[in-house]
């Protein structure tokens, strides 16, 4: 032993010497450093404070002795700074302590006092540890003197572990043994064969609770159908022993066994349970007695499974929710508790059903339960389609001292991942290294609440750096209260929260902070199931409450369920145990339990192939308004409504003034800023509803102003009359308010306007504009001016600069495009290339209405009685303007170049094919010909011709008779001329006369008598209108043809009828040809489409006119002149009577005075 101690001391001296060298090098390199610069070198990186009782590990990093001791006790055998492996015990470094003390002396009095308190606390802890170590050494020494040995439970270790342990135990003694056990990193489960209460307490005090289990055993013999059972509790810590022992003793022994034995039977079978509690070791109990079944109430029950499996004894466990602890290697072990991996499933699925999309999760990496919960929760999140927000690379760099999260590079992308792939694979889940994961902290190194709170605050900052706050929070920390405190301090917003919600005494949190939070477990007193022993869950809880004054806990309920499962499975599925051997009884119990699939107060109990209860889902509760944990999930197990969403932190603290709390759920969920037009002057108590009040008349908030604590007077230019919902609305355009606190606005006066809302006075109308109405938003431009659209505030502009001579059609014109030419003028451009135009006076034959036509400047129209040609280009004048033959052909108000339907031509005097011209209109050739007037006219002509003949052949009668006949002829001719004059009036004077019967027929008769051949519709049978040249030629040829016809008549009378016809008579009758005047169609004015001095037709007709002019007109005038000149001389000479008679057709019309 002395050699080993010397070796240990030498190793410690080497470490101190190495440390001294490092410190000396640092001292020389840092001479002249300030205290602030030394603090980083003399501070513990775990507690972030001055080193107290400095201890140095093999990598030369120094820590407080208590800090590094706690670090290594959690099996983290790596340096907190450099992460190198730690394989040797830390060494106390007194030199560093001295440097720290001297440095602290240079700090403030407050800091020195705080350091002194820490040193004092560390020294007291060191004294306690020495005392406990001495006590432990004493008891171990006494046990060794008595011949007792330490042994290792071989069923739990492999061969290599055993050899390493035995070798290590041989090298270390005293407190070195504890160090060895920690540094080897082994799950140490070694038990002293001579256990005692005093030894257990000593081991617990020095942190060796994991090395020794406290066992209590009991046995009772039974007869007949009595079942011999043992109740065992095994805990990792002595402090938990009493709790576990109380739960199994109270729930299973004092309650269930007592109830069953008092009632004496289940259905038709009588069963009794004889139970005591063992005080010896479990192996000794099993070796000493034949037990039928073992009931285990502790979580640390793995060794009991193995020992019971050796004996093939059925063992029911009231704990063991971890599904990884149940395998096919222990078929005699049955776990009543449901898989803990399902705890979060229902909450996550409810979040997805309520359309939540994002989640964040934080777990305690030192707790196996929380590690498995986080892995399973990740699977449920993936299954539900939620997005899990995971840690970033920068977060891991900042908090690497408190987390085991690692950087993983996949596909060239580096991510931070917490948890190992083996964790997911052990539960049968697929590990996805590319998807985000959860956050993790090693709680044992976080140094209590302050460190853990700071860690969670760092998580919150990292989550917010990636986007908005998540909608679902899973707080899987063992100290969940610290995480919730961090969320409160950061106002971390969520709609659903899962995590521990039981607040410890003296907590910084209140009931309000945890309201609506979710938690999960195995059982709840509000469950409603039927039970074969107690009748129902409610009946069991009532009996338990009456007996113990409280409801059963999860573990107690599971222990009661173990008794119900054991008893009812034998009653329903088993056979009688009477006469069976112990092994046969155990087989029957195991077989009966395996067949169990029935409803109990614990819910349906059914064991899977690994014998863990999977009969139902775990339950979830919420902390509700009354302070109770109400059962809310699964929905089929409860009548309580799930509360959603969680109130915000602001609601939990009470909404401040200017805010109201929202309605719609049992509790308000958000503090909403008072909307515009409302206010709240007082704050709202926590978790209470409140409303914002509407502003009174004349007072209010500005639009968009929220969170008001009062309503000030509306400023000038604004009003509030109640219809605007408390908002100080700007006065509408056309109105104003010149005082504060206005209830309404006043309209602007005449010749003023308000072109923008919120004015406190109206603006006067600018020049060239006016406003005849009140309450207007703008002034209107007078006629002749305009204002650019959208520029209401500018002055009106005249039209002359953009269109000389122009004006506007109406007032309030909105642009230069509204400028038009006034009536009597038209828009005119001098040339097709001219960019400018002006208003030109309307020419004769045109009609200029001015203004617009179909969005364009109005072109001039044809005036009545005139035809005008198309312009050469837009804005040009007409190609020509001519006077039409009559107003029927040119009615006026037609666009330039257009004619009436079915007509065409320059002067619109031609008819389309199938039409003929009559009275200036083109009429259809399909209309029947009016023959009666033509027949009457023909008969009249025949009578007239006969009369002319008689008149012509009787010229030798007496003078009286000749005068009478001549007078009659003159009367008839005068009557014809009168009717022809009436008919010719519409043509030449353009007076519209619409004749009615019998005047219309009489006019047709006279037209026939006037030789108007248009009555025969030549346009219809010729296939088109006559050419002006041919028409003119016919008019010229009419007189020669008539003369020839008369000569033929006189020739027939003379040579056929042998009448006495003289040449003088023939000449006299030729004067009749002057009676029927040539119709207007024979004149040049009729053919208005012939342009004088422009068309070839005009030149040809002009040439043809020389013949009748000189042959008829000039000849007639010369003849008359000659005869008149010769008349006096001839009258007095011989043959004068003959001369007078010869020219009587002339002299008879002229009476010389």
Tab-separated table of N, CA and C in Angstrom, residues 216-219 230 277-291:
chain	number	residue	atom	x	y	z
A	216	UNK	N	-34.603	-3.731	0.588
A	216	UNK	CA	-35.488	-4.165	1.691
A	216	UNK	C	-36.305	-5.339	1.218
A	217	UNK	N	-36.339	-6.336	2.042
A	217	UNK	CA	-36.964	-7.594	1.605
A	217	UNK	C	-38.037	-8.002	2.612
A	218	UNK	N	-38.978	-8.768	2.131
A	218	UNK	CA	-39.996	-9.312	3.036
A	218	UNK	C	-40.551	-10.591	2.473
A	219	UNK	N	-40.988	-11.488	3.346
A	219	UNK	CA	-41.559	-12.743	2.867
A	219	UNK	C	-42.691	-13.155	3.794
A	230	UNK	N	-43.465	-11.133	-3.062
A	230	UNK	CA	-42.513	-10.255	-2.400
A	230	UNK	C	-42.626	-8.871	-3.014
A	277	UNK	N	-42.350	-7.272	3.492
A	277	UNK	CA	-41.285	-6.543	2.826
A	277	UNK	C	-39.948	-7.076	3.292
A	278	UNK	N	-39.139	-7.517	2.368
A	278	UNK	CA	-37.859	-8.130	2.700
A	278	UNK	C	-36.900	-7.087	3.269
A	279	UNK	N	-36.127	-7.491	4.243
A	279	UNK	CA	-35.114	-6.625	4.817
A	279	UNK	C	-33.714	-7.073	4.431
A	280	UNK	N	-33.596	-8.263	3.867
A	280	UNK	CA	-32.294	-8.788	3.434
A	280	UNK	C	-32.095	-8.492	1.940
A	281	UNK	N	-30.964	-8.945	1.403
A	281	UNK	CA	-30.710	-8.732	-0.018
A	281	UNK	C	-31.652	-9.599	-0.840
A	282	UNK	N	-31.873	-9.129	-2.064
A	282	UNK	CA	-32.832	-9.816	-2.935
A	282	UNK	C	-32.376	-11.238	-3.237
A	283	UNK	N	-31.099	-11.442	-3.484
A	283	UNK	CA	-30.618	-12.794	-3.770
A	283	UNK	C	-30.815	-13.709	-2.575
A	284	UNK	N	-30.566	-13.186	-1.384
A	284	UNK	CA	-30.753	-14.007	-0.192
A	284	UNK	C	-32.217	-14.405	-0.024
A	285	UNK	N	-33.131	-13.447	-0.342
A	285	UNK	CA	-34.555	-13.787	-0.246
A	285	UNK	C	-34.916	-14.866	-1.242
A	286	UNK	N	-34.414	-14.739	-2.464
A	286	UNK	CA	-34.743	-15.737	-3.490
A	286	UNK	C	-34.143	-17.095	-3.152
A	287	UNK	N	-32.971	-17.087	-2.561
A	287	UNK	CA	-32.334	-18.364	-2.199
A	287	UNK	C	-33.019	-19.013	-1.007
A	288	UNK	N	-33.577	-18.172	-0.147
A	288	UNK	CA	-34.146	-18.706	1.085
A	288	UNK	C	-35.575	-19.187	0.920
A	289	UNK	N	-36.373	-18.617	0.006
A	289	UNK	CA	-37.794	-18.932	-0.094
A	289	UNK	C	-38.206	-19.102	-1.550
A	290	UNK	N	-39.321	-19.797	-1.716
A	290	UNK	CA	-39.904	-19.965	-3.053
A	290	UNK	C	-41.040	-18.951	-3.235
A	291	UNK	N	-40.786	-17.892	-3.948
A	291	UNK	CA	-41.790	-16.867	-4.194
A	291	UNK	C	-42.524	-17.177	-5.496
